[in-house]
mmCIF file of C-alpha atoms and ligand atoms in Angstrom:
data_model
loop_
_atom_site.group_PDB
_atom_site.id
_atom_site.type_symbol
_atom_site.label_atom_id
_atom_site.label_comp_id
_atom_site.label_asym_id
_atom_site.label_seq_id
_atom_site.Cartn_x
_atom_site.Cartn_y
_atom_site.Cartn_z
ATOM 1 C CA UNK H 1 87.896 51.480 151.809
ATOM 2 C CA UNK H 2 88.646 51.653 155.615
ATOM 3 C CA UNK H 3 92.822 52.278 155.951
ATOM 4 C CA UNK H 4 93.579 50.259 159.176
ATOM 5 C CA UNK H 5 94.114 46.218 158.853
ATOM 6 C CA UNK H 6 94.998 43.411 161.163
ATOM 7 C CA UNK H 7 97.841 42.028 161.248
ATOM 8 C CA UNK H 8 96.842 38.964 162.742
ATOM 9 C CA UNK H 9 99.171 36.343 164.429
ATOM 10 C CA UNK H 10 96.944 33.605 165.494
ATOM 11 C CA UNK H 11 95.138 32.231 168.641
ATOM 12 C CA UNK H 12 97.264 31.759 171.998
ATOM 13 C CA UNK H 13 96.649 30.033 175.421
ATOM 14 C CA UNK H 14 98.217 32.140 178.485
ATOM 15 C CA UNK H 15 98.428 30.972 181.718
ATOM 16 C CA UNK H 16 100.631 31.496 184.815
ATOM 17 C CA UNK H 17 103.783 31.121 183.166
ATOM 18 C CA UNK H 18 102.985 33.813 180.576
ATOM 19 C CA UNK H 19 103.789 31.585 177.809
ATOM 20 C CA UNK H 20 101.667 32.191 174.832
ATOM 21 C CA UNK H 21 101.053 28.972 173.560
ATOM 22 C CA UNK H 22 99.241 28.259 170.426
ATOM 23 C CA UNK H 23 95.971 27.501 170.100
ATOM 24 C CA UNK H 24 93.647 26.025 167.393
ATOM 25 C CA UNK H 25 90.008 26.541 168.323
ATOM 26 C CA UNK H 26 89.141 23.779 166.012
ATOM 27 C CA UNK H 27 91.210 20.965 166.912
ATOM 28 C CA UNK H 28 92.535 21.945 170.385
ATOM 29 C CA UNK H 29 90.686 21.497 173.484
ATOM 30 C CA UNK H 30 90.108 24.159 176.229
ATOM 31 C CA UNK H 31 90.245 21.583 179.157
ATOM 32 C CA UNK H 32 93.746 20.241 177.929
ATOM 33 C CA UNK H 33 94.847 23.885 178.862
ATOM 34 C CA UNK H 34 93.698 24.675 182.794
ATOM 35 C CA UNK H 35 94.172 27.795 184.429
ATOM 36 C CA UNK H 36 94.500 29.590 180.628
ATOM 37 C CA UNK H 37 93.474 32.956 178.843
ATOM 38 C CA UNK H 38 92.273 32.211 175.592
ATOM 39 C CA UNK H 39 93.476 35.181 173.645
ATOM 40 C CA UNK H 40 94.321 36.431 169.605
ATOM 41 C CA UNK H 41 96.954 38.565 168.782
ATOM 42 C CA UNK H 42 96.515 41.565 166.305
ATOM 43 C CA UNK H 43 98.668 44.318 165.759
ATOM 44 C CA UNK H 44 97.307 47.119 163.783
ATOM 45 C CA UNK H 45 98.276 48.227 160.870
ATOM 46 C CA UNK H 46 96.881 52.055 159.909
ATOM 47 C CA UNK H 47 97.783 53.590 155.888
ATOM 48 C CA UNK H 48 98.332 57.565 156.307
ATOM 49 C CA UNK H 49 99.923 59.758 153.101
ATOM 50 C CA UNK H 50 103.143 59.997 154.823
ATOM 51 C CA UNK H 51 103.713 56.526 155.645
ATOM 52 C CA UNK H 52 102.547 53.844 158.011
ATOM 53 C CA UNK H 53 101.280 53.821 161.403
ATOM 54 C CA UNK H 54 101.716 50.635 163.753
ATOM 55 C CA UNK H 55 99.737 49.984 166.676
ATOM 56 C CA UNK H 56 101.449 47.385 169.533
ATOM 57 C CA UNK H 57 103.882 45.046 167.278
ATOM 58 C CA UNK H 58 102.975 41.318 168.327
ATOM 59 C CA UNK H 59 104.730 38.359 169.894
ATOM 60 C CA UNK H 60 108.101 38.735 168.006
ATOM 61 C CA UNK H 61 107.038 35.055 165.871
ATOM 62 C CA UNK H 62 109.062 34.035 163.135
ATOM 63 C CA UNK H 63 107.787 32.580 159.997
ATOM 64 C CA UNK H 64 109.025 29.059 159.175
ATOM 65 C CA UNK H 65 111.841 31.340 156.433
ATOM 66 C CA UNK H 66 112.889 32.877 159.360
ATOM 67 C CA UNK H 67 111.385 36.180 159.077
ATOM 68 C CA UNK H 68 109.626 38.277 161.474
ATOM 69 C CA UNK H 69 105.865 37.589 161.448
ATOM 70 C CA UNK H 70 104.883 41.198 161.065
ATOM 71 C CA UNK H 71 107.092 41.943 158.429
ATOM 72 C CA UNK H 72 105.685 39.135 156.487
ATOM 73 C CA UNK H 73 102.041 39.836 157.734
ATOM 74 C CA UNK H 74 103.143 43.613 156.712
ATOM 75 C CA UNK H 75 104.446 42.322 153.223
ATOM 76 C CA UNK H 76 101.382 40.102 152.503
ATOM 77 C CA UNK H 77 98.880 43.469 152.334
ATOM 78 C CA UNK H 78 101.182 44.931 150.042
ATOM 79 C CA UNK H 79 103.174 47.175 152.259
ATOM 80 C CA UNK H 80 106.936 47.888 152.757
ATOM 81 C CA UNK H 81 108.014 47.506 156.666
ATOM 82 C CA UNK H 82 110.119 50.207 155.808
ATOM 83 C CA UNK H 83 107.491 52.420 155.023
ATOM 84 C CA UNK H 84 106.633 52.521 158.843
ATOM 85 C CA UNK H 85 106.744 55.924 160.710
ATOM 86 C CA UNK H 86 105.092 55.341 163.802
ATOM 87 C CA UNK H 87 105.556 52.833 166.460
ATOM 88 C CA UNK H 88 102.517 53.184 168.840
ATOM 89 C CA UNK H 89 102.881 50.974 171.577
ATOM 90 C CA UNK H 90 100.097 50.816 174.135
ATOM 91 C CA UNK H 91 102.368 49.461 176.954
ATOM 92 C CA UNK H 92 105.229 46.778 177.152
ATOM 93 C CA UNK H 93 103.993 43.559 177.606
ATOM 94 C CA UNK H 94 105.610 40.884 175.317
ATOM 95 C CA UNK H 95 102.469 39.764 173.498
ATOM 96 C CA UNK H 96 102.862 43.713 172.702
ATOM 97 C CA UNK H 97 106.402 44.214 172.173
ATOM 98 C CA UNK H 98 107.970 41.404 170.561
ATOM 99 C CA UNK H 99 108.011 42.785 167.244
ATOM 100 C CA UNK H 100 109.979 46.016 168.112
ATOM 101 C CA UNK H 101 112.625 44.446 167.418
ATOM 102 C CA UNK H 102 114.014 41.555 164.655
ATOM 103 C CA UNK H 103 116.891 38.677 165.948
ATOM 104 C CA UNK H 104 117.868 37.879 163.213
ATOM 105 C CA UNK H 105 121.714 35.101 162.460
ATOM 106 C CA UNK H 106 122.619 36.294 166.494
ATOM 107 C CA UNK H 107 122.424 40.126 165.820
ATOM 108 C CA UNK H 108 119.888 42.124 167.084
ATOM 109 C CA UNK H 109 118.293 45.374 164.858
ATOM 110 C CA UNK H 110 115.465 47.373 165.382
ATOM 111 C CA UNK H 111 112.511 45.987 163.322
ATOM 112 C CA UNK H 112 110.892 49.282 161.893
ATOM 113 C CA UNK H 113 114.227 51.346 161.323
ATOM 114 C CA UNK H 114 112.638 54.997 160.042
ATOM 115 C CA UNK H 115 110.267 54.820 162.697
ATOM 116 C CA UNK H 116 109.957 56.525 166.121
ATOM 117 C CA UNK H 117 108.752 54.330 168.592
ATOM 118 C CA UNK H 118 106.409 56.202 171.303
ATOM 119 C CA UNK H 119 106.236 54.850 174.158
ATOM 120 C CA UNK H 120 105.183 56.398 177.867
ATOM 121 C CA UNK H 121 107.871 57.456 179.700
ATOM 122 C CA UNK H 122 106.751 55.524 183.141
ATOM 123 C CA UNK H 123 106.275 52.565 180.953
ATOM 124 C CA UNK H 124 109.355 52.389 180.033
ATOM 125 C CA UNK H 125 110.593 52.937 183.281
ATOM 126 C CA UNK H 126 108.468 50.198 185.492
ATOM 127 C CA UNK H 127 109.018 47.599 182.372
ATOM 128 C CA UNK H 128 112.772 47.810 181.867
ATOM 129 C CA UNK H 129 113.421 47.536 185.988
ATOM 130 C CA UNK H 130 110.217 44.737 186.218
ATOM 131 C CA UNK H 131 111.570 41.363 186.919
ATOM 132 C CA UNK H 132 108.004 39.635 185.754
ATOM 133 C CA UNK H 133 107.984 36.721 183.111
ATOM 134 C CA UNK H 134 105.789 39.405 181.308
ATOM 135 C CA UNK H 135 108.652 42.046 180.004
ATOM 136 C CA UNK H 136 111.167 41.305 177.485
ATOM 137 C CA UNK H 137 114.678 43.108 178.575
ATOM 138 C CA UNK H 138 116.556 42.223 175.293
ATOM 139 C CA UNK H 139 113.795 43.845 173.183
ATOM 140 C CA UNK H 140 114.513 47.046 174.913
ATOM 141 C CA UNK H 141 117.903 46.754 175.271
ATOM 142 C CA UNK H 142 117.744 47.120 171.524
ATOM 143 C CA UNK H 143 115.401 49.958 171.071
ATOM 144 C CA UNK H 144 117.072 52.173 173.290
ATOM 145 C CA UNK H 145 120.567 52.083 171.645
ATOM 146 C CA UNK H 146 118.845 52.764 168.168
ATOM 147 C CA UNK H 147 117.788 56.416 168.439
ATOM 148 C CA UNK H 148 113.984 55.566 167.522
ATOM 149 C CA UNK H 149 112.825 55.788 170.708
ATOM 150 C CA UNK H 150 110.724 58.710 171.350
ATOM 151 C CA UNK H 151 109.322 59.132 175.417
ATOM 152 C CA UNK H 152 106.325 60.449 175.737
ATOM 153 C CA UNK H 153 104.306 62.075 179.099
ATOM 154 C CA UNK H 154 100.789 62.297 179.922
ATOM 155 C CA UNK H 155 98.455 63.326 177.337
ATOM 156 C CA UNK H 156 99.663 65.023 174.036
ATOM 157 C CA UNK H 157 99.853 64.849 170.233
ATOM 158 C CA UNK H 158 102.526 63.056 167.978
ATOM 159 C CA UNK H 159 101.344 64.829 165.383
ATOM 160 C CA UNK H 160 98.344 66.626 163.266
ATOM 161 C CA UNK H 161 96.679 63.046 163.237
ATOM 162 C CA UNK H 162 98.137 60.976 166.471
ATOM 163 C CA UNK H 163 97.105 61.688 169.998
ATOM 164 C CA UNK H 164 98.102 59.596 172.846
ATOM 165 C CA UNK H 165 96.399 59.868 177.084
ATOM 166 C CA UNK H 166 97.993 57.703 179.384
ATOM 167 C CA UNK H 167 95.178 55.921 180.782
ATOM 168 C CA UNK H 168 96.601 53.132 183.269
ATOM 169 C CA UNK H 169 94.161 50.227 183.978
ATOM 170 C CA UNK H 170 95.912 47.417 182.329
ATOM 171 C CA UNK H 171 99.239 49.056 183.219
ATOM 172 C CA UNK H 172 100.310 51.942 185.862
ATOM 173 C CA UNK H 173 101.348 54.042 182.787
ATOM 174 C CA UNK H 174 99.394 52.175 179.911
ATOM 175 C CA UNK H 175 98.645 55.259 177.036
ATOM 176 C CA UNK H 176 95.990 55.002 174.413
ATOM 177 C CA UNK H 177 95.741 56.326 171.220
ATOM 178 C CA UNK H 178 93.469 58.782 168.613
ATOM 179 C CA UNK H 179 93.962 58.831 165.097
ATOM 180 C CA UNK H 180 92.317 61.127 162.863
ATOM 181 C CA UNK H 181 93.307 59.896 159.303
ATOM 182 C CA UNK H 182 91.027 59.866 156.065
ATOM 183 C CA UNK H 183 88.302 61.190 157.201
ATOM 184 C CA UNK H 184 88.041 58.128 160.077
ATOM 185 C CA UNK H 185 88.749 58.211 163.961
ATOM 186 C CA UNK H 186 90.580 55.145 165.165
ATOM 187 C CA UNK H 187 91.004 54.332 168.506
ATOM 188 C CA UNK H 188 93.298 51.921 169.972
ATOM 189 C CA UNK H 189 92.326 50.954 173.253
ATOM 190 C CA UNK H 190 95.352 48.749 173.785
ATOM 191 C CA UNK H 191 94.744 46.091 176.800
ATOM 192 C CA UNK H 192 92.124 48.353 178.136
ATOM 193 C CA UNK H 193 89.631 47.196 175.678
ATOM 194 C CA UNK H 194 91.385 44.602 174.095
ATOM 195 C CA UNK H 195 88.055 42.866 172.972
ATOM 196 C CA UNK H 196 84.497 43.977 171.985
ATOM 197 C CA UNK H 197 82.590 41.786 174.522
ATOM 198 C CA UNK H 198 84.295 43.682 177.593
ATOM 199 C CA UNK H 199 82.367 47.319 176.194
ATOM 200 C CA UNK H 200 79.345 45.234 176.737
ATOM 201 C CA UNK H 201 79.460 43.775 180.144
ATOM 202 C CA UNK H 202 80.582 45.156 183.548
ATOM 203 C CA UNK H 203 84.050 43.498 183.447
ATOM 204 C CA UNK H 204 87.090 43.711 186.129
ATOM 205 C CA UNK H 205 89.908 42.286 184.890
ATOM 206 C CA UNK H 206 92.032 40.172 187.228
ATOM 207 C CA UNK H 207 95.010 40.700 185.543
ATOM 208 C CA UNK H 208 94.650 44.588 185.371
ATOM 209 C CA UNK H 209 97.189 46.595 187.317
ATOM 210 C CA UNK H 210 93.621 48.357 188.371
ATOM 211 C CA UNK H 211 90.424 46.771 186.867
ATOM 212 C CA UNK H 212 88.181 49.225 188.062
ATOM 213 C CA UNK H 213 90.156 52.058 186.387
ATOM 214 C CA UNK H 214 89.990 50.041 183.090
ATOM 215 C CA UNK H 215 86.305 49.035 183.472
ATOM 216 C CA UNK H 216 85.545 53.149 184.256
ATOM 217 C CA UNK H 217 87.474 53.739 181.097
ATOM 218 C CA UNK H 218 85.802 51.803 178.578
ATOM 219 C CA UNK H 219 82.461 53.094 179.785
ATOM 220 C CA UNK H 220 83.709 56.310 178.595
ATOM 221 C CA UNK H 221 85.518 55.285 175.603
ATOM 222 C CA UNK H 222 81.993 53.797 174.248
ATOM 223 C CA UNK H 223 79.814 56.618 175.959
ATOM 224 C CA UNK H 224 81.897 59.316 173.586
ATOM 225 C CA UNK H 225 82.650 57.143 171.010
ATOM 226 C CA UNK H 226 79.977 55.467 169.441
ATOM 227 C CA UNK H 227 77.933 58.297 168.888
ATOM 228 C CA UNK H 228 81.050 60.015 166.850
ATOM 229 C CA UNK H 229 81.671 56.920 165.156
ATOM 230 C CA UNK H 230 85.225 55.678 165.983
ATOM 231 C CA UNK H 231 86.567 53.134 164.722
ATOM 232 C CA UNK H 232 87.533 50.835 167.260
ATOM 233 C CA UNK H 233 90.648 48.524 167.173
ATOM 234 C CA UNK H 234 90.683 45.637 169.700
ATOM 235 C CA UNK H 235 93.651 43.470 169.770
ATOM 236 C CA UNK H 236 93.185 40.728 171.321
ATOM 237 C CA UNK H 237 89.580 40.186 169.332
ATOM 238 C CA UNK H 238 88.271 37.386 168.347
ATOM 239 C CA UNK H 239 84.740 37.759 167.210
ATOM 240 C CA UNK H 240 85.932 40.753 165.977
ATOM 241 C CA UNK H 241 88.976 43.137 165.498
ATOM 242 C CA UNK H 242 88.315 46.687 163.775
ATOM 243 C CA UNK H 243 84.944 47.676 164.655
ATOM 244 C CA UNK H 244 82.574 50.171 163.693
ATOM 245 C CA UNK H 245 79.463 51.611 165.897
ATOM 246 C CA UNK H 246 76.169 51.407 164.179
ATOM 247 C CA UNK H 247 73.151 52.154 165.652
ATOM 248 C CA UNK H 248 70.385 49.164 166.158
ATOM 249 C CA UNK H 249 66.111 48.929 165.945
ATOM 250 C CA UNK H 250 66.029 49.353 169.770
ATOM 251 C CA UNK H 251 68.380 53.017 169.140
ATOM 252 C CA UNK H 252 71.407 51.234 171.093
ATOM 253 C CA UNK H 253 74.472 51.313 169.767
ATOM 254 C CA UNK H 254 76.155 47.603 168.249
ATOM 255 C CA UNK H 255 79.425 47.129 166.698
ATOM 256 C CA UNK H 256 79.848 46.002 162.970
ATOM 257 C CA UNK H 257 82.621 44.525 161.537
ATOM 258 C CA UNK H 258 84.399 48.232 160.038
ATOM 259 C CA UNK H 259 86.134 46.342 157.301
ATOM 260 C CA UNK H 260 83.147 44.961 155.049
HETATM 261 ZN ZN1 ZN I 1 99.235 43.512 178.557
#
């Protein structure tokens, strides 16, 4: 039994605007949206024996009862949001971020309450001063009054099973992050390898703060991974979210889906 789920929020349309609009695959036709990203939205959910570990926290979407999409999403595997002692966030985008933090009857709390939320420092920094469409200010406005947010530097360890390495690409100061739990390796790429397709193809992202940087980076993250067999977690997937290296006739490496 692999110990990291999706917490899956659906199928979006992004396009200048940043809106994420929804999108059903089935019924809903590409052309009707031009000039759009067609992306899915999973957070990533990770069991440990002291708690929870949460990886990016989704759009912020509230279920038609008015609560907060991950908690319910959280809920429906059987878990307690309150159980939650790490925040991981990859960077601050608000297809990242919007679940930091729950609105709830015109108050404002934080979402994951005996959590610390670890965030890069320069992150933090460029996001809360960015006037883009893409950063939420009233989700951090929140976070930083509540004590749970931890700032983090560089490269370093959270704890025996959590690493993080600010890697940029997607970002200036976008981090990713290593954990060692139950005998597995995950490793959450964030938006630098937000799907499976981009390991296999010489990609440069447009929307990258430097595509190059995150193209270099997922050569390596494959190159040292999929021999050690990490467990990948891509968040914007959609062939595919949590996936597993296996080895093929031809001796190349292929993902597999990690949770059958
Ligand atoms: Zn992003």
């Amino acid at each position: 039994m692999i110990q990291a789920y999706s917490l899956y929020e659906g199928s979006f349309s992004v396009d200048a605007s940043k809106k994420f609009v929804p999108f059903d695959p089935l019924t809903d036709d590409p052309k009707s949206r031009p000039g759009s990203l067609f992306v899915h939205v999973h957070p990533f959910l990770i069991e440990t024996s002291y708690g929870l570990i949460l990886c990016d926290t989704g759009l912020g979407n509230r279920t038609v009862e008015d609560e907060l999409l991950i908690h319910h999403n959280i809920k429906k595997l059987g878990f307690d949001p309150q159980d939650v002692k790490y925040v991981l966030m990859s960077h601050l985008h608000k297809d990242h971020t919007g679940g930091m933090v729950d609105f709830r009857d015109g108050s404002a709390r934080i979402a994951f309450p005996e959590a610390e939320y670890i965030i890069q420092r320069g992150e933090w920094e460029n996001a809360y001063t960015s006037e883009s469409p893409s950063y939420r200010t009233e989700v951090f406005d929140v976070l930083q009054r509540s004590g749970n947010l931890v700032l983090v530097e560089g490269e370093g360890s959270v704890n025996n099973e959590i690493r993080f390495e600010l890697n940029g690409g997607h970002t200036e100061f976008h981090q990713a992050f290593h954990i060692e739990v139950g005998g597995e390796h995950f490793f959450f790429g964030g938006d630098v390898l937000p799907e499976p397709e981009e390991l296999f193809k010489n990609f440069i992202a447009k929307y990258d703060f430097d595509g190059r940087s995150s193209r270099d980076s997922r050569i390596k993250y494959w190159n040292e991974g999929a021999p050690k067999g990490w467990v990948y977690l891509f968040y914007h997937g959609k062939s595919l979210a949590i996936g597993r290296p296996k080895r093929n006739e031809q001796d190349k490496y292929i993902l597999i889906d990690a949770t059958l």
